[in-house]
XYZ file of N, CA and C in Angstrom:
723
model
N 13.141 8.753 3.379
C 13.160 7.717 4.413
C 12.058 7.980 5.436
N 11.407 6.912 5.862
C 10.358 6.998 6.876
C 10.864 6.382 8.169
N 10.661 7.097 9.259
C 11.063 6.589 10.571
C 9.885 6.645 11.535
N 9.590 5.518 12.135
C 8.589 5.448 13.198
C 9.326 5.217 14.501
N 9.086 6.053 15.486
C 9.781 5.939 16.768
C 8.778 5.786 17.903
N 8.778 4.574 18.497
C 7.949 4.272 19.672
C 6.479 4.595 19.435
N 5.975 4.160 18.274
C 4.583 4.432 17.914
C 3.627 3.476 18.626
N 2.611 4.045 19.260
C 1.514 3.269 19.837
C 0.200 3.851 19.340
N -0.811 2.978 19.235
C -2.140 3.438 18.842
C -3.165 2.616 19.605
N -4.092 3.294 20.258
C -5.125 2.589 21.003
C -6.500 3.157 20.680
N -7.503 2.331 20.892
C -8.890 2.738 20.660
C -9.674 2.586 21.952
N -10.700 3.397 22.091
C -11.545 3.332 23.288
C -12.602 2.249 23.131
N -12.824 1.512 24.192
C -13.865 0.490 24.221
C -14.704 0.686 25.467
N -15.794 -0.065 25.552
C -16.720 0.083 26.684
C -16.021 -0.129 28.011
N -15.098 -1.090 28.044
C -14.435 -1.426 29.300
C -13.064 -0.775 29.449
N -12.818 0.268 28.670
C -11.527 0.938 28.745
C -10.945 1.169 27.370
N -9.656 0.952 27.209
C -8.999 1.154 25.926
C -8.271 -0.117 25.506
N -8.070 -0.244 24.194
C -7.367 -1.395 23.647
C -6.228 -0.892 22.775
N -5.020 -1.377 23.046
C -3.857 -0.947 22.277
C -3.684 -1.863 21.064
N -3.688 -1.273 19.861
C -3.564 -2.031 18.620
C -2.113 -2.104 18.166
N -1.388 -0.999 18.300
C 0.041 -0.946 17.983
C 0.772 -0.549 19.255
N 1.831 -1.298 19.589
C 2.502 -1.094 20.878
C 3.966 -0.703 20.706
N 4.306 0.523 21.031
C 5.693 0.986 21.156
C 6.559 0.492 19.988
N 6.089 0.723 18.778
C 6.724 0.169 17.581
C 7.695 1.170 16.962
N 8.895 0.710 16.658
C 9.899 1.530 15.971
C 10.310 0.818 14.691
N 10.367 1.579 13.597
C 10.641 0.985 12.288
C 11.218 2.046 11.368
N 12.234 1.665 10.591
C 12.812 2.557 9.590
C 12.665 1.928 8.215
N 12.092 2.683 7.268
C 11.918 2.230 5.896
C 12.804 3.078 4.996
N 13.795 2.440 4.392
C 14.740 3.151 3.539
C 14.112 3.509 2.198
N 14.686 4.495 1.536
C 14.207 4.916 0.218
C 14.496 3.826 -0.819
N 13.646 3.784 -1.843
C 13.866 2.884 -2.960
C 13.673 1.418 -2.654
N 12.905 1.102 -1.619
C 12.684 -0.287 -1.221
C 11.243 -0.723 -1.480
N 11.083 -2.018 -1.684
C 9.767 -2.648 -1.786
C 9.608 -3.470 -0.521
N 8.759 -2.992 0.392
C 8.623 -3.599 1.717
C 7.218 -4.173 1.883
N 7.141 -5.375 2.439
C 5.842 -5.988 2.733
C 5.735 -6.219 4.235
N 4.634 -5.739 4.808
C 4.329 -6.017 6.210
C 3.264 -7.099 6.250
N 3.549 -8.172 6.968
C 2.634 -9.297 7.037
C 2.452 -9.716 8.489
N 1.629 -10.741 8.696
C 1.371 -11.209 10.052
C -0.065 -11.649 10.201
N -0.427 -12.174 11.363
C -1.787 -12.692 11.576
C -2.836 -11.599 11.556
N -4.060 -11.988 11.243
C -5.177 -11.045 11.296
C -5.303 -10.478 12.703
N -5.597 -9.188 12.774
C -5.748 -8.542 14.070
C -4.433 -8.156 14.711
N -3.328 -8.293 13.953
C -2.013 -7.989 14.505
C -1.628 -6.530 14.458
N -2.442 -5.703 13.768
C -2.177 -4.274 13.725
C -1.621 -3.761 12.406
N -1.586 -4.618 11.375
C -0.978 -4.242 10.098
C -1.696 -3.078 9.422
N -2.998 -3.225 9.223
C -3.759 -2.174 8.539
C -3.814 -0.898 9.376
N -3.887 -1.068 10.685
C -3.875 0.104 11.569
C -2.564 0.859 11.407
N -1.457 0.135 11.353
C -0.157 0.776 11.173
C -0.094 1.519 9.849
N -0.631 0.916 8.790
C -0.642 1.570 7.481
C -1.428 2.878 7.534
N -2.562 2.853 8.234
C -3.379 4.073 8.338
C -2.687 5.134 9.190
N -1.933 4.702 10.184
C -1.169 5.654 11.006
C -0.089 6.321 10.156
N 0.587 5.544 9.326
C 1.632 6.100 8.459
C 1.029 7.091 7.466
N -0.141 6.756 6.934
C -0.779 7.610 5.933
C -1.408 8.859 6.539
N -1.655 8.843 7.853
C -2.267 9.997 8.499
C -3.765 9.891 8.652
N -4.318 8.712 8.359
C -5.763 8.496 8.545
C -6.064 8.372 10.033
N -5.215 7.644 10.745
C -5.290 7.555 12.201
C -4.067 8.248 12.792
N -4.262 8.962 13.876
C -3.146 9.636 14.546
C -2.645 8.774 15.694
N -1.333 8.628 15.843
C -0.800 7.775 16.906
C -1.137 8.309 18.296
N -1.320 7.393 19.229
C -1.553 7.778 20.614
C -0.278 8.344 21.231
N 0.856 7.771 20.828
C 2.153 8.262 21.309
C 3.213 7.905 20.288
N 4.375 8.528 20.413
C 5.467 8.272 19.492
C 5.605 9.357 18.441
N 6.592 9.201 17.567
C 6.891 10.188 16.546
C 7.045 9.527 15.179
N 6.656 10.277 14.142
C 6.816 9.821 12.760
C 7.620 10.873 12.016
N 8.688 10.431 11.359
C 9.528 11.342 10.573
C 9.555 10.885 9.124
N 9.393 11.835 8.219
C 9.449 11.539 6.786
C 10.442 12.494 6.133
N 11.466 11.910 5.563
C 12.561 12.690 4.967
C 13.141 13.692 5.960
N 13.238 13.254 7.212
C 13.854 14.069 8.242
C 12.944 15.047 8.946
N 11.708 15.204 8.468
C 10.768 16.155 9.080
C 9.736 15.427 9.932
N 9.379 16.020 11.048
C 8.382 15.457 11.951
C 6.989 15.654 11.345
N 6.310 14.551 10.997
C 4.971 14.640 10.411
C 3.916 14.043 11.337
N 4.279 13.835 12.598
C 3.396 13.157 13.546
C 2.010 13.781 13.608
N 1.939 15.107 13.615
C 0.657 15.797 13.778
C -0.002 16.169 12.455
N 0.592 15.781 11.333
C 0.015 16.112 10.028
C -1.027 15.077 9.635
N -2.118 15.548 9.031
C -3.183 14.668 8.585
C -2.910 14.096 7.212
N -3.880 13.354 6.695
C -3.693 12.644 5.433
C -3.467 13.595 4.262
N -4.126 14.759 4.260
C -3.962 15.704 3.158
C -2.559 16.276 3.126
N -2.059 16.691 4.288
C -0.717 17.250 4.351
C 0.337 16.196 4.001
N 0.109 14.960 4.433
C 1.077 13.903 4.121
C 1.045 13.572 2.628
N -0.147 13.648 2.042
C -0.250 13.421 0.596
C 0.546 14.474 -0.169
N 0.479 15.711 0.298
C 1.227 16.791 -0.352
C 2.733 16.577 -0.235
N 3.151 15.884 0.821
C 4.573 15.595 1.012
C 5.033 14.399 0.174
N 4.065 13.667 -0.400
C 4.428 12.550 -1.269
C 4.105 11.179 -0.745
N 3.148 11.078 0.194
C 2.721 9.778 0.720
C 1.349 9.441 0.139
N 1.265 8.316 -0.578
C 0.000 7.870 -1.163
C -0.506 6.636 -0.424
N -1.822 6.461 -0.440
C -2.433 5.338 0.272
C -3.486 4.673 -0.617
N -3.344 3.355 -0.792
C -4.321 2.580 -1.547
C -5.164 1.750 -0.605
N -6.480 1.930 -0.660
C -7.399 1.260 0.255
C -7.596 -0.211 -0.119
N -8.017 -1.006 0.872
C -8.381 -2.394 0.593
C -9.489 -2.436 -0.448
N -10.465 -1.575 -0.286
C -11.558 -1.450 -1.243
C -11.503 -0.052 -1.842
N -10.963 0.108 -3.057
C -10.844 1.438 -3.662
C -12.188 2.161 -3.730
N -12.125 3.462 -3.554
C -13.333 4.284 -3.565
C -13.858 4.411 -4.989
N -15.182 4.353 -5.139
C -15.826 4.562 -6.443
C -16.328 5.996 -6.511
N -16.231 6.590 -7.688
C -16.609 7.996 -7.865
C -17.613 8.119 -9.008
N -18.867 8.210 -8.671
C -19.888 8.358 -9.691
C -19.745 9.707 -10.385
N -19.738 9.700 -11.712
C -19.645 10.939 -12.481
C -18.226 11.370 -12.806
N -17.217 10.662 -12.253
C -15.824 10.982 -12.538
C -15.239 9.877 -13.414
N -14.645 10.259 -14.524
C -14.063 9.278 -15.426
C -12.649 8.903 -14.980
N -12.157 7.810 -15.539
C -10.789 7.386 -15.252
C -9.810 8.488 -15.658
N -10.068 9.119 -16.792
C -9.221 10.231 -17.255
C -9.199 11.348 -16.218
N -10.380 11.719 -15.726
C -10.479 12.798 -14.726
C -9.711 12.439 -13.459
N -9.857 11.194 -13.000
C -9.255 10.775 -11.737
C -7.724 10.797 -11.819
N -7.191 10.338 -12.935
C -5.737 10.326 -13.079
C -5.199 11.749 -13.179
N -5.934 12.635 -13.836
C -5.515 14.045 -13.885
C -5.535 14.673 -12.491
N -6.572 14.358 -11.700
C -6.649 14.867 -10.327
C -5.463 14.371 -9.512
N -5.102 13.101 -9.693
C -3.978 12.530 -8.958
C -2.667 13.215 -9.350
N -2.524 13.503 -10.627
C -1.296 14.147 -11.108
C -1.228 15.612 -10.709
N -2.379 16.205 -10.380
C -2.418 17.612 -9.993
C -2.328 18.563 -11.164
N -2.602 18.049 -12.362
C -2.567 18.893 -13.557
C -3.314 18.195 -14.684
N -3.631 18.939 -15.708
C -4.311 18.359 -16.857
C -3.307 17.554 -17.676
N -3.686 16.328 -17.989
C -2.827 15.463 -18.783
C -3.444 15.226 -20.150
N -2.598 15.016 -21.137
C -3.106 14.668 -22.454
C -3.631 13.239 -22.431
N -4.410 12.897 -23.425
C -4.935 11.538 -23.519
C -3.794 10.538 -23.593
N -2.758 10.871 -24.351
C -1.631 9.937 -24.487
C -0.903 9.743 -23.162
N -0.812 10.808 -22.344
C -0.158 10.686 -21.037
C -0.962 9.784 -20.105
N -2.283 9.965 -20.098
C -3.145 9.108 -19.279
C -3.046 7.661 -19.751
N -2.986 7.497 -21.063
C -2.889 6.150 -21.621
C -1.601 5.450 -21.176
N -0.536 6.208 -21.033
C 0.732 5.626 -20.586
C 0.604 5.055 -19.177
N -0.078 5.801 -18.298
C -0.262 5.302 -16.923
C -1.151 4.064 -16.906
N -2.193 4.053 -17.708
C -3.075 2.885 -17.763
C -2.344 1.681 -18.332
N -1.514 1.920 -19.336
C -0.754 0.825 -19.933
C 0.210 0.213 -18.917
N 0.749 1.046 -18.029
C 1.690 0.550 -17.020
C 1.043 -0.438 -16.069
N -0.271 -0.319 -15.876
C -0.965 -1.241 -14.970
C -1.755 -2.292 -15.742
N -1.475 -2.393 -17.030
C -2.045 -3.473 -17.820
C -3.463 -3.269 -18.289
N -3.901 -2.025 -18.378
C -5.246 -1.737 -18.880
C -5.165 -1.142 -20.276
N -6.049 -1.588 -21.144
C -6.128 -1.038 -22.498
C -6.812 0.319 -22.422
N -6.066 1.369 -22.703
C -6.539 2.734 -22.455
C -7.854 3.050 -23.149
N -7.991 2.633 -24.382
C -9.203 3.010 -25.124
C -10.466 2.407 -24.512
N -10.293 1.328 -23.739
C -11.453 0.685 -23.105
C -11.808 1.306 -21.752
N -10.901 2.121 -21.195
C -11.111 2.602 -19.824
C -11.076 4.114 -19.658
N -10.423 4.814 -20.512
C -10.138 6.224 -20.265
C -11.391 7.067 -20.051
N -12.486 6.726 -20.722
C -13.710 7.510 -20.587
C -14.764 6.849 -19.706
N -14.399 5.748 -19.060
C -15.359 5.064 -18.186
C -15.414 5.737 -16.826
N -16.590 5.702 -16.209
C -16.715 6.257 -14.863
C -16.106 5.295 -13.849
N -15.573 5.860 -12.780
C -14.984 5.051 -11.712
C -16.114 4.656 -10.760
N -16.943 3.737 -11.239
C -18.136 3.359 -10.481
C -18.288 1.842 -10.462
N -19.489 1.379 -10.180
C -19.733 -0.046 -10.019
C -19.565 -0.839 -11.311
N -19.429 -0.164 -12.440
C -19.240 -0.877 -13.699
C -17.837 -1.493 -13.785
N -16.923 -1.035 -12.926
C -15.572 -1.585 -12.892
C -15.482 -2.693 -11.850
N -14.780 -3.765 -12.198
C -14.603 -4.870 -11.255
C -13.595 -4.476 -10.179
N -13.499 -5.319 -9.151
C -12.544 -5.046 -8.090
C -11.116 -4.980 -8.605
N -10.758 -5.911 -9.510
C -9.417 -5.912 -10.069
C -9.142 -4.692 -10.922
N -10.148 -4.268 -11.687
C -9.988 -3.067 -12.514
C -9.809 -1.828 -11.651
N -10.598 -1.739 -10.587
C -10.478 -0.592 -9.673
C -9.102 -0.543 -9.019
N -8.582 -1.725 -8.640
C -7.262 -1.770 -8.018
C -6.217 -1.206 -8.969
N -6.300 -1.604 -10.232
C -5.288 -1.168 -11.187
C -5.435 0.314 -11.530
N -6.676 0.792 -11.592
C -6.882 2.227 -11.802
C -6.294 3.006 -10.625
N -6.511 2.490 -9.415
C -5.967 3.153 -8.231
C -4.443 3.200 -8.283
N -3.814 2.094 -8.704
C -2.354 2.084 -8.817
C -1.899 3.078 -9.873
N -2.657 3.203 -10.960
C -2.323 4.183 -12.002
C -2.344 5.600 -11.442
N -3.282 5.885 -10.529
C -3.319 7.221 -9.916
C -2.104 7.448 -9.027
N -1.657 6.381 -8.344
C -0.453 6.495 -7.502
C 0.766 6.785 -8.382
N 0.851 6.095 -9.522
C 1.958 6.339 -10.452
C 1.917 7.773 -10.974
N 0.716 8.261 -11.254
C 0.567 9.623 -11.780
C 0.998 10.664 -10.750
N 0.833 10.345 -9.484
C 1.223 11.273 -8.426
C 2.730 11.346 -8.258
N 3.428 10.296 -8.679
C 4.868 10.273 -8.478
C 5.227 10.255 -7.006
N 4.520 9.427 -6.240
C 4.668 9.408 -4.781
C 6.054 8.975 -4.331
N 6.497 9.564 -3.228
C 7.762 9.164 -2.623
C 7.583 7.885 -1.800
N 6.376 7.717 -1.247
C 6.040 6.509 -0.500
C 4.623 6.099 -0.871
N 4.484 4.911 -1.450
C 3.174 4.394 -1.857
C 2.793 3.239 -0.946
N 1.646 3.374 -0.260
C 1.178 2.360 0.684
C -0.057 1.675 0.113
N -0.037 0.344 0.090
C -1.188 -0.427 -0.391
C -1.616 -1.390 0.708
N -2.861 -1.234 1.168
C -3.376 -2.070 2.260
C -4.119 -3.267 1.686
N -3.499 -4.441 1.770
C -4.066 -5.702 1.284
C -4.679 -5.534 -0.106
N -3.869 -5.230 -1.109
C -4.400 -5.000 -2.464
C -5.072 -6.216 -3.065
N -4.794 -7.404 -2.510
C -5.410 -8.622 -3.034
C -6.838 -8.824 -2.540
N -7.279 -8.020 -1.576
C -8.604 -8.220 -0.970
C -9.723 -7.984 -1.983
N -10.656 -8.914 -2.042
C -11.864 -8.727 -2.827
C -11.712 -8.866 -4.326
N -10.590 -9.449 -4.808
C -10.448 -9.621 -6.246
C -10.304 -11.100 -6.577
N -10.662 -11.466 -7.822
C -10.609 -12.868 -8.223
C -9.189 -13.280 -8.583
N -8.994 -14.573 -8.813
C -7.662 -15.110 -9.066
C -7.035 -14.501 -10.310
N -7.816 -14.332 -11.373
C -7.272 -13.764 -12.615
C -6.787 -12.345 -12.374
N -7.581 -11.558 -11.654
C -7.180 -10.180 -11.355
C -5.949 -10.160 -10.461
N -5.862 -11.134 -9.539
C -4.709 -11.200 -8.651
C -3.430 -11.475 -9.433
N -3.508 -12.377 -10.419
C -2.335 -12.669 -11.240
C -1.865 -11.410 -11.959
N -2.796 -10.624 -12.461
C -2.447 -9.376 -13.139
C -1.870 -8.360 -12.162
N -2.413 -8.355 -10.947
C -1.931 -7.428 -9.919
C -0.478 -7.736 -9.556
N -0.142 -9.012 -9.456
C 1.230 -9.409 -9.167
C 2.160 -8.896 -10.262
N 1.731 -9.016 -11.510
C 2.546 -8.543 -12.625
C 2.790 -7.042 -12.536
N 1.761 -6.301 -12.118
C 1.897 -4.847 -11.977
C 2.934 -4.522 -10.901
N 2.840 -5.196 -9.749
C 3.793 -4.932 -8.666
C 5.211 -5.355 -9.051
N 5.334 -6.473 -9.775
C 6.652 -6.893 -10.232
C 7.257 -5.832 -11.156
N 6.425 -5.270 -12.020
C 6.891 -4.228 -12.934
C 7.307 -2.983 -12.162
N 6.518 -2.613 -11.149
C 6.858 -1.447 -10.330
C 8.183 -1.670 -9.605
N 8.393 -2.884 -9.107
C 9.625 -3.193 -8.388
C 10.827 -3.105 -9.316
N 10.707 -3.674 -10.521
C 11.814 -3.663 -11.472
C 12.113 -2.259 -11.976
N 11.066 -1.429 -12.052
C 11.247 -0.067 -12.554
C 12.117 0.750 -11.614
N 12.114 0.355 -10.321
C 12.940 1.030 -9.323
C 12.750 2.537 -9.346
N 11.502 2.935 -9.208
C 11.221 4.361 -9.122
C 11.914 4.934 -7.883
N 12.001 6.240 -7.839
C 12.695 6.879 -6.725
C 12.011 6.588 -5.389
N 10.700 6.442 -5.427
C 9.969 6.250 -4.185
C 9.991 4.810 -3.698
N 9.501 4.629 -2.471
C 9.400 3.305 -1.857
C 7.962 2.798 -1.942
N 7.817 1.489 -1.886
C 6.504 0.852 -1.910
C 6.352 0.044 -0.630
N 5.246 0.250 0.067
C 4.936 -0.489 1.292
C 3.597 -1.175 1.106
N 3.590 -2.504 1.202
C 2.369 -3.277 1.003
C 2.043 -4.083 2.249
N 0.779 -4.029 2.642
C 0.266 -4.910 3.704
C -0.336 -6.114 2.998
N 0.172 -7.306 3.270
C -0.330 -8.465 2.531
C -0.101 -9.764 3.284
N -1.002 -10.742 2.996
C -0.861 -12.108 3.491
C -0.278 -13.019 2.417
N -0.222 -12.542 1.182
C 0.019 -13.414 0.052
C 1.494 -13.715 -0.181
N 1.813 -15.007 -0.265
C 3.196 -15.417 -0.450
C 3.782 -14.863 -1.741
N 2.986 -14.749 -2.789
C 3.522 -14.260 -4.065
C 3.912 -12.790 -3.980
N 3.208 -12.040 -3.157
C 3.609 -10.649 -2.945
C 4.835 -10.591 -2.045
N 4.851 -11.435 -1.015
C 6.032 -11.508 -0.151
C 7.276 -11.872 -0.953
N 7.102 -12.681 -1.973
C 8.236 -13.192 -2.729
C 8.894 -12.132 -3.623
N 8.215 -11.008 -3.872
C 8.833 -9.960 -4.697
C 9.301 -8.781 -3.843
N 9.249 -8.941 -2.539
C 9.675 -7.861 -1.641
C 11.191 -7.807 -1.514
N 11.688 -6.620 -1.193
C 13.095 -6.496 -0.787
C 13.226 -6.863 0.687
N 12.269 -6.380 1.477
C 12.289 -6.627 2.911
C 10.901 -7.049 3.389
N 10.875 -7.863 4.430
C 9.615 -8.311 5.031
C 9.624 -7.958 6.513
N 8.491 -7.421 6.968
C 8.299 -7.129 8.389
C 7.112 -7.965 8.859
N 7.315 -8.768 9.895
C 6.223 -9.583 10.443
C 5.726 -8.909 11.718
N 4.424 -8.609 11.707
C 3.798 -7.885 12.820
C 2.777 -8.786 13.505
N 2.837 -8.868 14.820
C 1.863 -9.646 15.595
C 1.630 -8.962 16.928
N 0.379 -8.887 17.326
C 0.012 -8.239 18.594
C 0.565 -6.818 18.679
N 0.590 -6.144 17.537
C 1.021 -4.749 17.519
C 2.513 -4.543 17.652
N 3.298 -5.639 17.541
C 4.747 -5.545 17.694
C 5.442 -6.237 16.518
N 6.648 -5.785 16.211
C 7.453 -6.429 15.180
C 8.100 -7.672 15.787
N 7.828 -8.836 15.179
C 8.423 -10.081 15.674
C 9.550 -10.570 14.778
N 9.541 -10.130 13.509
C 10.629 -10.445 12.588
C 10.754 -9.310 11.584
N 11.998 -9.071 11.147
C 12.225 -8.049 10.137
C 13.553 -8.324 9.451
N 13.576 -8.208 8.143
C 14.831 -8.404 7.435
C 14.621 -8.566 5.953
N 15.697 -8.943 5.254
C 15.621 -9.151 3.812
C 14.706 -10.330 3.513
N 14.043 -10.248 2.366
C 13.112 -11.310 1.985
C 13.764 -12.672 1.989
N 14.992 -12.764 1.487
C 15.673 -14.056 1.408
C 15.964 -14.655 2.781
N 15.964 -13.818 3.808
C 16.199 -14.313 5.163
C 14.897 -14.653 5.881
N 13.861 -13.839 5.647
C 12.611 -13.996 6.407
C 11.663 -15.005 5.790
N 11.442 -14.931 4.475
C 10.444 -15.803 3.853
C 10.783 -17.289 3.981
N 12.023 -17.719 3.736
C 12.322 -19.150 3.910
C 12.072 -19.645 5.327
N 12.344 -18.792 6.307
C 12.128 -19.216 7.693
C 10.644 -19.428 7.969
N 9.798 -18.623 7.357
C 8.352 -18.805 7.509
C 7.892 -20.084 6.823
N 8.406 -20.295 5.604
C 8.004 -21.475 4.836
C 8.523 -22.752 5.489
N 9.789 -22.741 5.868
C 10.388 -23.934 6.461
C 9.743 -24.331 7.777
N 9.256 -23.320 8.487
C 8.585 -23.607 9.762
C 7.131 -23.990 9.559
N 6.708 -23.970 8.280
C 5.311 -24.263 7.988
C 4.387 -23.218 8.519
N 4.900 -21.975 8.648
C 4.123 -20.956 9.345
C 3.635 -19.820 8.454
N 3.858 -19.929 7.118
C 3.371 -18.860 6.257
C 1.864 -18.740 6.374
N 1.172 -19.895 6.291
C -0.277 -19.862 6.406
C -0.719 -19.481 7.807
N 0.022 -19.984 8.817
C -0.372 -19.712 10.183
C -0.102 -18.280 10.590
N 1.097 -17.759 10.198
C 1.479 -16.431 10.593
C 0.862 -15.387 9.678
N 0.820 -15.700 8.388
C 0.423 -14.690 7.415
C -1.015 -14.857 6.942
N -1.705 -15.851 7.408
C -3.081 -16.019 6.986
C -3.175 -16.944 5.779
N -4.322 -17.026 5.203
C -4.562 -17.918 4.084
C -3.829 -17.432 2.839
N -3.146 -18.334 2.141
C -2.394 -17.982 0.924
C -3.065 -18.630 -0.278
């Protein structure tokens, strides 16, 4: 379980400081598929980076499985079982897909084991296992390879920051299928996604709406999503769908 207690995050500017996340408290239960949504500039991606340990909170406390991880960086949090997927996955020249998945797993894997992870994200293993993780892969392919590395890690909490960013419609359809499969598999860990997309919101267990660095709505998907749609505010609150 992840607990955020009175988390704030601010950045320095020429005329002083600007608060991006304001006194935010949130509890994410184990085994849940949670989507955080809201208008651009509302603090969603910043919050994801704070949870992952990329940014350190200005104030407040973060607890993971009962332990205070507020002062731990991204490496220490990764060791505890928190994974983070970037909006734009990192490319690694000279590293193959096979190598990357083995690094994520923290051990040498057989070809068949790597193939199983690739198959889970809808990639034909023989076409990808020996390819470099570089510009030869499309945005959609990189996203799925990144998800395969998260699966290989066996993360307790997997965070994906706007996974739909920068990919075409065909790749997005495949990405939705991957997330639906992950949700149905009900792995022990939780999944937290930052997204504007209604189709991703529609497969969530819970939705959190963030605006101006504060939670304005939170609850089960069946309670939150209809209220957004009925108010005609999915596009307005959550951005372009």
